Amino acid sequence: MPKQSTAVLLISCPDQRGLVARVAQFIYQNNGNILHSDHHTDGESGLFLMRIEWELEGFQIPREKLAETFAPQAAELKLTWELHFSDPHSRMAIFVSKQSHCLYDLLWRHSAGELAAELVVVVSNHADLASAVERHGVPFVVFPITTETKKDQEQRELELLSKHRVDLVVLARYMQILSPQIVDRFPHRIINIHHSFLPAFVGARPYHQAHERGVKLIGATAHYATADLDDGPIIEQDVARVSHRDTVEDLVRKGRDLERVVLARAVRLHLERRVLPYGRKTVVFD
């Protein structure tokens, strides 16, 4: 049975009385059937955040007119809002270097239909993983990067992303720091996996740092990429218990399992429009 088409509205605004009722009434008055509704008020900032999803079948406003029809009410309520539809799927690009575990996991989940996205290209600074990607029928493009070529190569990457009309970039252990010229073009649309439970052990070799400190838990963090390294709003995290018996290699092995799962969760949540960033945080309506 084909999956039904839905609309998703993401809202943030200063908290005020009647917000949930006003938005729900707009949908009800136009013959919409609400499937999911969730909201949160941040007590410190007084900010109201909401996700509401409804069926498009039988809805009286055509999808191409929906944004302009809702806009006057949004302006009256002083809403910051985004409107999304469950179809067509987002167009996704994956950036990867030499480590394959996150890439392979995403390729499998995509082929199994777990991710509501069209995977249009995989980009790398090395050719090592080309054959694995091409077996999945996905274009694999290599941009070798050195200090001298980084600016020009990133410009070529941007041109490629524009050509493929990419909506979401996933950094699946891409071992290059993206410059602002890329990050600023995709605000809250670049997801990175960091092999640490942020904000601890930022930067390189976090498992070695964790081993030196004798930690009892290691973690992985998926977050939106910003110009500040490993400092973007966090989407998903998880941890695994370790002990003094574990070597650095054990930590790396356990960490890879975490990285795969955490990145896949974050990508799914983003694609289903369940993540609402605000400030340096996110609300995840799962």
XYZ file of C-alpha atoms in Angstrom, residues 27-228:
202
model
C -5.991 22.454 9.546
C -9.433 21.337 10.764
C -11.274 24.117 8.927
C -9.695 22.974 5.685
C -10.674 19.317 6.193
C -7.246 18.149 7.323
C -6.720 15.011 9.381
C -3.890 15.507 11.901
C -1.622 12.461 12.219
C 1.005 13.728 14.668
C 1.268 16.820 16.831
C 3.912 17.669 19.413
C 5.151 20.847 21.021
C 7.583 22.134 23.619
C 8.065 25.401 25.456
C 11.590 26.341 26.486
C 11.228 27.752 29.976
C 14.449 29.760 29.855
C 13.849 31.555 26.568
C 10.047 31.493 26.550
C 10.193 30.016 23.057
C 7.374 27.798 21.798
C 8.284 25.036 19.323
C 5.863 22.779 17.479
C 5.690 20.035 14.854
C 2.359 19.092 13.322
C 1.751 16.640 10.469
C -1.472 15.997 8.575
C -2.816 14.083 5.583
C -3.034 15.859 2.250
C -5.728 13.544 0.889
C -9.004 15.439 1.137
C -7.308 18.628 2.349
C -9.064 21.575 0.737
C -5.987 23.717 0.046
C -3.757 22.523 -2.829
C -0.168 22.034 -1.703
C 1.054 24.745 -4.099
C -1.275 27.261 -2.375
C -0.742 26.090 1.201
C 2.173 28.339 2.149
C 0.564 31.528 0.888
C -2.748 30.611 2.529
C -1.138 30.004 5.925
C 1.167 33.045 5.742
C -1.327 35.694 7.008
C -2.106 33.676 10.150
C 1.602 33.021 10.676
C 2.304 36.749 10.447
C -0.484 37.531 12.916
C 0.962 35.058 15.436
C 4.564 36.158 14.712
C 5.601 32.628 13.784
C 8.902 31.506 12.351
C 7.826 28.534 10.288
C 8.754 25.943 7.678
C 6.374 23.906 5.545
C 7.498 20.535 4.184
C 5.892 17.679 2.292
C 6.581 13.958 2.564
C 7.039 13.752 -1.211
C 9.052 14.185 -3.285
C 11.926 12.875 -1.169
C 14.883 15.063 -0.205
C 17.976 14.828 -2.390
C 20.944 13.661 -0.309
C 24.712 13.685 -0.850
C 27.202 11.768 1.288
C 30.757 12.995 1.878
C 33.282 10.358 2.972
C 37.048 9.853 3.173
C 38.602 6.390 3.672
C 36.662 4.934 6.624
C 33.767 2.915 5.269
C 31.563 1.903 8.206
C 29.142 4.849 8.228
C 28.959 4.978 4.437
C 28.197 1.255 4.112
C 25.495 1.515 6.753
C 23.799 4.432 4.991
C 24.021 2.694 1.611
C 22.357 -0.405 3.078
C 19.618 1.575 4.826
C 18.968 3.578 1.683
C 18.681 0.444 -0.467
C 16.365 -1.097 2.148
C 14.051 1.919 1.967
C 14.711 3.068 5.536
C 15.682 6.622 4.561
C 13.163 8.936 2.914
C 15.746 10.373 0.541
C 17.085 10.089 -2.968
C 20.831 9.462 -2.734
C 22.156 11.418 -5.722
C 25.953 11.453 -5.249
C 28.801 10.396 -2.971
C 31.771 12.774 -2.733
C 35.221 11.871 -1.418
C 38.733 13.222 -1.213
C 40.031 9.689 -1.904
C 39.140 7.040 -4.488
C 39.260 4.065 -2.081
C 35.498 3.493 -1.772
C 34.527 4.083 -5.398
C 33.680 0.484 -6.332
C 31.448 -0.075 -3.298
C 29.428 3.051 -4.053
C 29.152 2.385 -7.775
C 27.822 -1.134 -7.059
C 24.834 0.635 -5.534
C 24.335 2.621 -8.734
C 25.288 5.933 -7.130
C 27.744 8.371 -8.773
C 31.076 8.633 -6.925
C 33.075 11.823 -7.442
C 36.603 12.403 -6.138
C 37.963 15.831 -5.245
C 41.532 15.391 -3.928
C 42.209 18.152 -1.407
C 45.436 19.734 -0.258
C 46.008 22.992 1.575
C 46.757 24.638 -1.755
C 43.733 23.251 -3.632
C 41.090 23.297 -0.876
C 39.367 26.552 -1.882
C 39.094 25.647 -5.571
C 38.018 22.079 -4.849
C 35.299 23.212 -2.454
C 34.003 25.531 -5.161
C 33.796 22.535 -7.498
C 32.000 20.581 -4.769
C 29.464 23.391 -4.441
C 28.901 23.361 -8.186
C 28.328 19.596 -8.054
C 25.852 19.924 -5.178
C 24.014 22.645 -7.076
C 23.928 20.529 -10.239
C 22.356 17.641 -8.307
C 19.983 20.003 -6.431
C 21.123 18.570 -3.105
C 18.989 19.314 -0.026
C 21.019 17.453 2.617
C 24.742 16.732 2.988
C 25.794 13.876 5.292
C 29.402 13.762 6.493
C 30.001 10.025 6.966
C 33.462 10.320 8.539
C 34.628 12.924 6.026
C 38.025 13.902 7.360
C 38.122 17.440 6.017
C 36.951 20.557 7.824
C 34.392 22.302 5.642
C 34.991 25.993 5.104
C 32.265 28.614 5.628
C 31.711 28.811 1.859
C 30.073 25.367 2.040
C 28.612 25.441 5.560
C 26.906 28.791 5.014
C 25.181 27.483 1.886
C 23.538 24.644 3.824
C 22.441 25.976 7.234
C 21.085 23.095 9.328
C 21.389 20.866 6.255
C 24.826 19.328 6.857
C 24.900 16.468 9.378
C 28.234 15.361 10.831
C 29.082 12.335 12.966
C 31.678 12.991 15.652
C 33.294 9.993 17.321
C 32.852 11.345 20.832
C 30.091 12.229 23.276
C 30.270 15.978 22.703
C 31.164 18.392 24.208
C 33.905 16.086 25.564
C 36.955 15.187 23.473
C 36.481 17.496 20.506
C 38.824 17.403 17.522
C 41.040 14.534 16.404
C 41.726 11.127 18.029
C 38.957 11.273 20.664
C 39.203 7.531 21.424
C 42.863 7.982 22.270
C 41.941 10.949 24.483
C 39.227 8.877 26.167
C 41.599 5.956 26.742
C 44.184 8.235 28.309
C 41.543 9.586 30.709
C 40.267 6.121 31.638
C 36.648 6.870 30.816
C 33.913 4.348 31.614
C 31.628 5.424 28.782
C 32.366 6.352 25.189
C 29.904 7.942 22.834
C 29.084 9.292 19.403
C 27.351 12.523 18.470
C 25.512 13.548 15.310
C 25.142 17.291 14.920
C 24.559 19.994 12.352
C 27.841 21.302 10.980
C 28.711 24.937 11.572
C 31.775 27.066 10.949
C 32.894 26.216 14.509
